[in-house]
Amino acid sequence: MATFLYKIGRFAFRRRHFVALIWVALLTLAGVGAASAPTAGSSSFSIPGTEAQKAFDLLESRYPGMSADGATARVVFRAPSGEKMSAAANKAAVKKTVKALGDGSEVTSVTDPFKTHSLSKDGAIAYTQVRYDVSGMELKDASKDALNEAAKEARDTGLTVEVGGDALQAAPETGSTEVIGIAVAAVVLVITFGSLIAAGLPLLTALIGVGIGVSTIAALAKALDLGSTTSTLAMMIGLAVGIDYALFIVSRYRAELAEGREREEAAGRAVGTAGSAVVFAGLTVVIALVGLAVVNIPMLTKMGVAAAGTVAIAVLIALTMIPALLGYTGRMVQPAGQKSKLLGGGRAAKKPARPNMGTRWASFVVRRPVAVLLLGVVGLGAAAVPATSLELGLPDDGSQPTSTTQRRAYDLLSDGFGPGFNGPLMVVVDAKSSNDPKAAVTKVTDTVKDLKNVVSVTPATYNKAGDTAMITVVPDSKPSSVKTEDLVHAIRDAGGEIKAGTDAEVLVTGTTAMNIDFSQKLNDALVPYLALVVGLAFLLLIVVFRSVLVPLKAALGFLLSVMAALGAVVAVFQWGWLAGLMGVEETGPIMSMMPIFMVGVVFGLAMDYEVFLVTRMREAYVHGEKPAQAIVTGFKHGARVVTAAAVIMIAVFSGFIGSSESMIKMIGFGLAIAVFFDAFVVRMAIVPAVLALLGKRAWWLPKWLDRALPNVDVEGEGLRAHDTDRPKDGDADEDRKLARV
């Protein structure tokens, strides 16, 4: 592996024009594809294998033209204090609004609240429901403007009018904090390298990689049904790993220069050694992201594969474009220990009077491993405590800020019709196999009415064939409550008994039921997914480190960091701690996909630091150092760079906390705090402490397994055959070559 990558690095350095041209061409091609591609709407949401999805598919086939996936809007009216909606003036205002709403070109139906009896018991609140023939993201601006204008005209009559539903759905905005995150990354790179040119290389290559990845996603979004969240996630992870991977190769290049090697040789060795770590670190991230397909939820699978593709591009760019750009920069990238003239350098820095911070910290941990280990484990355990009260759910209008019209409409409906009105259950009766369909539907209706927590059951609506019926059930509890979930299970249990007596199948669907099934499917898939991803990565790390205990320790450390990160997410987004600081206006259940998503992504990112840091230790140990000294050597060369990489990744992820989309905000915070825990507590403290306690046993590998495993040579042992030992005078020849090009 090291020898192969070494040759790639030297080739890219020599053929820099060719390599740069290829990447610029790919970026241009992706950009043109994105610009010419049709605008994509919102990603379709389906959960194969669940009862709610089965019922939804049945409705699509038995009720043609229903536009079940079309956008909806609920316009809610409240009469002035002391008045009722039935008053002549109020009634006239509502009817005028209903007529105006029905004139839209994309509108399929508008209900009249006085005909459908959509009035609260006290008569003060009414609502009309508007259905469209396209999804919320595909709805034209003219239709949204007409909806808002109709609501505004009704408000002018003295009514309180709010609009809920997904018709006003907007694409998420990340805000200026994303740019701030990149700016912080730039500052960290300048401090790390002491050179503006060296600092600019990782940023440039990361932006090119993300540009290619996100543009490709945009070009394929319509064809592959990719939502806006997919590209945001790919950008988030692609930026973070792209900067980090380039950072490690540039750092190793400068270290090779400091050892006296000429620039082409240094580039080859940097790609051969640090590049090997980049390849395996990238593989762990790709495995974790692609492994999301195990959950069998198309939306999650697409998000994972798209982000994995962006990570793969980041790896390829780091291995090829970085050495090519290093060929262009020449002497502008100084050896390690030197700074550019602009930043006060120009000559070799004096040797420090004492070892660097990484060396001092590692020496301390080696002397006090038990204390450091206990402190780290107890600290992460304390941070994980809030995770024990984790409540899962999917966001709806009730989780939006109170300043939005969607949230105010949600509250008005709850006040007028009960908390369960915002999450009605749709019971679908498939009586095609029944001898008496209407009798079967009547039995279902009567059975559901007798269940606990049921406020109302609407009369059945039959299809044209009369063999399928829809019944709307309004619970007495809010959509995200345990009582509503129990009611869904109670209806399904009762449906089993009804089927035995009537041959009619009873299915429960609707947004609330879909959310319940979605959460259950994610919970059921968590253990198999964890076993698959951790198992594959465990085998990969055995090959990399040629050890059994080091990968085991890496996996256990990851579990600590991800549990602590989940605890922090619960504390902020569910309990409300520091919610104002994070811009969280409304607390509530944690998104159902958050645990499994964090397990996948955080595991991949955690293994990055494990590979980068421990390969340096492994390299020192293989070259003859004692285990304790190898730990110190690994920190001497790797701690500064790993610290910079972690700070950069935290800054990039934190930049997405400013997003208007609650899911992106939560993911950004969760990944940022997870990287903090994993890099600075697990990898910087717990890992060296455990290795110090294990000693030589840390690198133990059964002989039979040692013979069976392929030798990937991450440490670069095979590069000794390519050691030319040429003096640094070769730089003069290299500079003459650069002058010619």
Short mmCIF file of N, CA and C in Angstrom, two decimals, residues 403-482:
data_model
loop_
_atom_site.label_atom_id
_atom_site.label_comp_id
_atom_site.label_asym_id
_atom_site.label_seq_id
_atom_site.Cartn_x
_atom_site.Cartn_y
_atom_site.Cartn_z
N SER A 403 -42.86 31.76 16.92
CA SER A 403 -42.96 32.94 16.07
C SER A 403 -43.49 32.62 14.68
N THR A 404 -43.57 31.35 14.33
CA THR A 404 -44.01 30.96 12.99
C THR A 404 -45.52 30.80 12.93
N THR A 405 -46.08 31.05 11.75
CA THR A 405 -47.52 30.88 11.59
C THR A 405 -47.92 29.41 11.66
N GLN A 406 -47.01 28.51 11.24
CA GLN A 406 -47.31 27.07 11.32
C GLN A 406 -47.51 26.64 12.77
N ARG A 407 -46.65 27.13 13.66
CA ARG A 407 -46.78 26.75 15.08
C ARG A 407 -48.04 27.36 15.68
N ARG A 408 -48.35 28.60 15.32
CA ARG A 408 -49.55 29.23 15.88
C ARG A 408 -50.81 28.55 15.39
N ALA A 409 -50.80 28.09 14.12
CA ALA A 409 -51.95 27.33 13.61
C ALA A 409 -52.09 26.01 14.37
N TYR A 410 -50.98 25.36 14.64
CA TYR A 410 -50.97 24.11 15.40
C TYR A 410 -51.60 24.32 16.78
N ASP A 411 -51.21 25.40 17.44
CA ASP A 411 -51.73 25.68 18.79
C ASP A 411 -53.22 26.02 18.76
N LEU A 412 -53.64 26.75 17.74
CA LEU A 412 -55.06 27.10 17.62
C LEU A 412 -55.91 25.84 17.45
N LEU A 413 -55.47 24.92 16.60
CA LEU A 413 -56.20 23.67 16.38
C LEU A 413 -56.25 22.83 17.65
N SER A 414 -55.14 22.84 18.41
CA SER A 414 -55.12 22.09 19.68
C SER A 414 -56.10 22.69 20.67
N ASP A 415 -56.16 24.04 20.71
CA ASP A 415 -57.08 24.71 21.64
C ASP A 415 -58.54 24.45 21.25
N GLY A 416 -58.82 24.46 19.94
CA GLY A 416 -60.20 24.36 19.52
C GLY A 416 -60.73 22.94 19.38
N PHE A 417 -59.85 22.01 19.02
CA PHE A 417 -60.32 20.65 18.71
C PHE A 417 -59.61 19.56 19.51
N GLY A 418 -58.71 19.94 20.39
CA GLY A 418 -58.01 18.94 21.20
C GLY A 418 -56.60 18.68 20.67
N PRO A 419 -55.71 18.20 21.54
CA PRO A 419 -54.31 18.00 21.14
C PRO A 419 -54.12 16.94 20.07
N GLY A 420 -55.04 15.98 19.97
CA GLY A 420 -54.88 14.91 18.99
C GLY A 420 -55.31 15.29 17.59
N PHE A 421 -55.92 16.46 17.45
CA PHE A 421 -56.43 16.86 16.15
C PHE A 421 -55.30 17.11 15.15
N ASN A 422 -54.14 17.49 15.64
CA ASN A 422 -53.00 17.75 14.75
C ASN A 422 -52.32 16.46 14.30
N GLY A 423 -52.72 15.34 14.85
CA GLY A 423 -52.13 14.07 14.44
C GLY A 423 -53.17 12.99 14.27
N PRO A 424 -54.15 13.18 13.39
CA PRO A 424 -55.20 12.17 13.21
C PRO A 424 -54.63 10.88 12.62
N LEU A 425 -55.26 9.78 12.95
CA LEU A 425 -54.87 8.48 12.42
C LEU A 425 -55.81 8.11 11.28
N MET A 426 -55.24 7.58 10.22
CA MET A 426 -56.07 7.15 9.10
C MET A 426 -56.13 5.62 9.11
N VAL A 427 -57.32 5.09 9.33
CA VAL A 427 -57.52 3.64 9.33
C VAL A 427 -58.04 3.23 7.96
N VAL A 428 -57.32 2.36 7.29
CA VAL A 428 -57.70 1.89 5.96
C VAL A 428 -58.20 0.45 6.09
N VAL A 429 -59.39 0.21 5.60
CA VAL A 429 -59.98 -1.14 5.65
C VAL A 429 -60.00 -1.72 4.24
N ASP A 430 -59.21 -2.77 4.04
CA ASP A 430 -59.18 -3.47 2.76
C ASP A 430 -60.15 -4.66 2.84
N ALA A 431 -61.37 -4.44 2.34
CA ALA A 431 -62.43 -5.46 2.45
C ALA A 431 -62.66 -6.18 1.13
N LYS A 432 -61.67 -6.17 0.27
CA LYS A 432 -61.82 -6.80 -1.05
C LYS A 432 -62.09 -8.30 -0.95
N SER A 433 -61.52 -8.92 0.09
CA SER A 433 -61.69 -10.37 0.26
C SER A 433 -62.88 -10.71 1.15
N SER A 434 -63.57 -9.70 1.66
CA SER A 434 -64.69 -9.94 2.57
C SER A 434 -65.99 -10.17 1.79
N ASN A 435 -66.86 -11.01 2.34
CA ASN A 435 -68.16 -11.27 1.72
C ASN A 435 -69.10 -10.08 1.84
N ASP A 436 -68.94 -9.31 2.90
CA ASP A 436 -69.80 -8.15 3.14
C ASP A 436 -68.92 -6.97 3.56
N PRO A 437 -68.35 -6.23 2.58
CA PRO A 437 -67.42 -5.14 2.90
C PRO A 437 -68.00 -4.09 3.84
N LYS A 438 -69.24 -3.68 3.62
CA LYS A 438 -69.81 -2.62 4.46
C LYS A 438 -69.97 -3.08 5.89
N ALA A 439 -70.35 -4.33 6.09
CA ALA A 439 -70.48 -4.85 7.46
C ALA A 439 -69.12 -4.90 8.15
N ALA A 440 -68.10 -5.26 7.38
CA ALA A 440 -66.75 -5.31 7.94
C ALA A 440 -66.28 -3.91 8.35
N VAL A 441 -66.56 -2.91 7.49
CA VAL A 441 -66.16 -1.53 7.81
C VAL A 441 -66.92 -1.02 9.03
N THR A 442 -68.20 -1.37 9.12
CA THR A 442 -69.00 -0.96 10.29
C THR A 442 -68.43 -1.55 11.58
N LYS A 443 -68.02 -2.80 11.51
CA LYS A 443 -67.45 -3.45 12.69
C LYS A 443 -66.15 -2.76 13.10
N VAL A 444 -65.35 -2.37 12.11
CA VAL A 444 -64.09 -1.67 12.42
C VAL A 444 -64.40 -0.34 13.10
N THR A 445 -65.37 0.39 12.55
CA THR A 445 -65.73 1.70 13.12
C THR A 445 -66.20 1.56 14.56
N ASP A 446 -67.07 0.62 14.82
CA ASP A 446 -67.60 0.42 16.17
C ASP A 446 -66.50 -0.02 17.14
N THR A 447 -65.60 -0.87 16.67
CA THR A 447 -64.52 -1.36 17.53
C THR A 447 -63.59 -0.22 17.91
N VAL A 448 -63.23 0.62 16.94
CA VAL A 448 -62.30 1.73 17.21
C VAL A 448 -62.94 2.74 18.15
N LYS A 449 -64.26 2.99 18.00
CA LYS A 449 -64.94 3.95 18.88
C LYS A 449 -64.87 3.54 20.34
N ASP A 450 -64.82 2.24 20.60
CA ASP A 450 -64.82 1.74 21.98
C ASP A 450 -63.43 1.73 22.61
N LEU A 451 -62.40 2.04 21.83
CA LEU A 451 -61.04 2.03 22.38
C LEU A 451 -60.79 3.27 23.22
N LYS A 452 -59.85 3.17 24.16
CA LYS A 452 -59.48 4.31 25.00
C LYS A 452 -58.72 5.36 24.17
N ASN A 453 -58.80 6.60 24.61
CA ASN A 453 -58.05 7.70 24.01
C ASN A 453 -58.56 8.08 22.62
N VAL A 454 -59.80 7.72 22.29
CA VAL A 454 -60.39 8.10 21.00
C VAL A 454 -61.42 9.20 21.23
N VAL A 455 -61.24 10.33 20.55
CA VAL A 455 -62.17 11.45 20.68
C VAL A 455 -63.30 11.33 19.66
N SER A 456 -62.93 11.05 18.42
CA SER A 456 -63.95 10.95 17.38
C SER A 456 -63.50 10.02 16.27
N VAL A 457 -64.50 9.46 15.57
CA VAL A 457 -64.25 8.60 14.42
C VAL A 457 -65.17 9.07 13.30
N THR A 458 -64.61 9.49 12.18
CA THR A 458 -65.42 10.01 11.08
C THR A 458 -66.08 8.86 10.31
N PRO A 459 -67.21 9.12 9.63
CA PRO A 459 -67.83 8.09 8.79
C PRO A 459 -66.87 7.63 7.70
N ALA A 460 -66.99 6.40 7.31
CA ALA A 460 -66.08 5.82 6.32
C ALA A 460 -66.28 6.44 4.94
N THR A 461 -65.17 6.61 4.22
CA THR A 461 -65.18 7.09 2.84
C THR A 461 -64.75 5.94 1.95
N TYR A 462 -65.67 5.48 1.06
CA TYR A 462 -65.39 4.31 0.21
C TYR A 462 -64.80 4.73 -1.13
N ASN A 463 -64.06 3.82 -1.71
CA ASN A 463 -63.59 4.03 -3.08
C ASN A 463 -64.72 3.68 -4.05
N LYS A 464 -64.48 3.87 -5.35
CA LYS A 464 -65.54 3.63 -6.34
C LYS A 464 -66.00 2.18 -6.35
N ALA A 465 -65.07 1.26 -6.14
CA ALA A 465 -65.43 -0.16 -6.16
C ALA A 465 -66.15 -0.59 -4.90
N GLY A 466 -66.10 0.22 -3.85
CA GLY A 466 -66.78 -0.10 -2.60
C GLY A 466 -66.11 -1.20 -1.79
N ASP A 467 -64.86 -1.54 -2.13
CA ASP A 467 -64.17 -2.61 -1.39
C ASP A 467 -63.07 -2.10 -0.47
N THR A 468 -62.90 -0.78 -0.41
CA THR A 468 -61.89 -0.17 0.46
C THR A 468 -62.48 1.08 1.10
N ALA A 469 -62.16 1.29 2.38
CA ALA A 469 -62.71 2.45 3.08
C ALA A 469 -61.64 3.14 3.90
N MET A 470 -61.77 4.45 4.05
CA MET A 470 -60.88 5.26 4.89
C MET A 470 -61.68 5.79 6.08
N ILE A 471 -61.12 5.65 7.27
CA ILE A 471 -61.75 6.16 8.49
C ILE A 471 -60.73 7.01 9.23
N THR A 472 -61.10 8.24 9.56
CA THR A 472 -60.20 9.12 10.30
C THR A 472 -60.50 9.05 11.79
N VAL A 473 -59.47 8.79 12.57
CA VAL A 473 -59.59 8.66 14.03
C VAL A 473 -58.79 9.78 14.68
N VAL A 474 -59.45 10.55 15.54
CA VAL A 474 -58.78 11.64 16.25
C VAL A 474 -58.51 11.19 17.69
N PRO A 475 -57.22 11.09 18.08
CA PRO A 475 -56.90 10.70 19.47
C PRO A 475 -57.15 11.84 20.44
N ASP A 476 -57.07 11.51 21.71
CA ASP A 476 -57.24 12.52 22.76
C ASP A 476 -55.89 13.03 23.25
N SER A 477 -54.81 12.65 22.59
CA SER A 477 -53.46 13.03 23.02
C SER A 477 -52.67 13.55 21.83
N LYS A 478 -51.62 14.30 22.08
CA LYS A 478 -50.84 14.92 21.00
C LYS A 478 -50.11 13.84 20.19
N PRO A 479 -49.73 14.15 18.96
CA PRO A 479 -49.15 13.14 18.06
C PRO A 479 -47.92 12.43 18.62
N SER A 480 -47.05 13.15 19.34
CA SER A 480 -45.79 12.56 19.78
C SER A 480 -45.88 11.87 21.14
N SER A 481 -47.09 11.72 21.69
CA SER A 481 -47.22 11.15 23.03
C SER A 481 -47.23 9.62 23.01
N VAL A 482 -46.92 9.04 24.16
CA VAL A 482 -46.93 7.58 24.30
C VAL A 482 -48.36 7.05 24.17
#
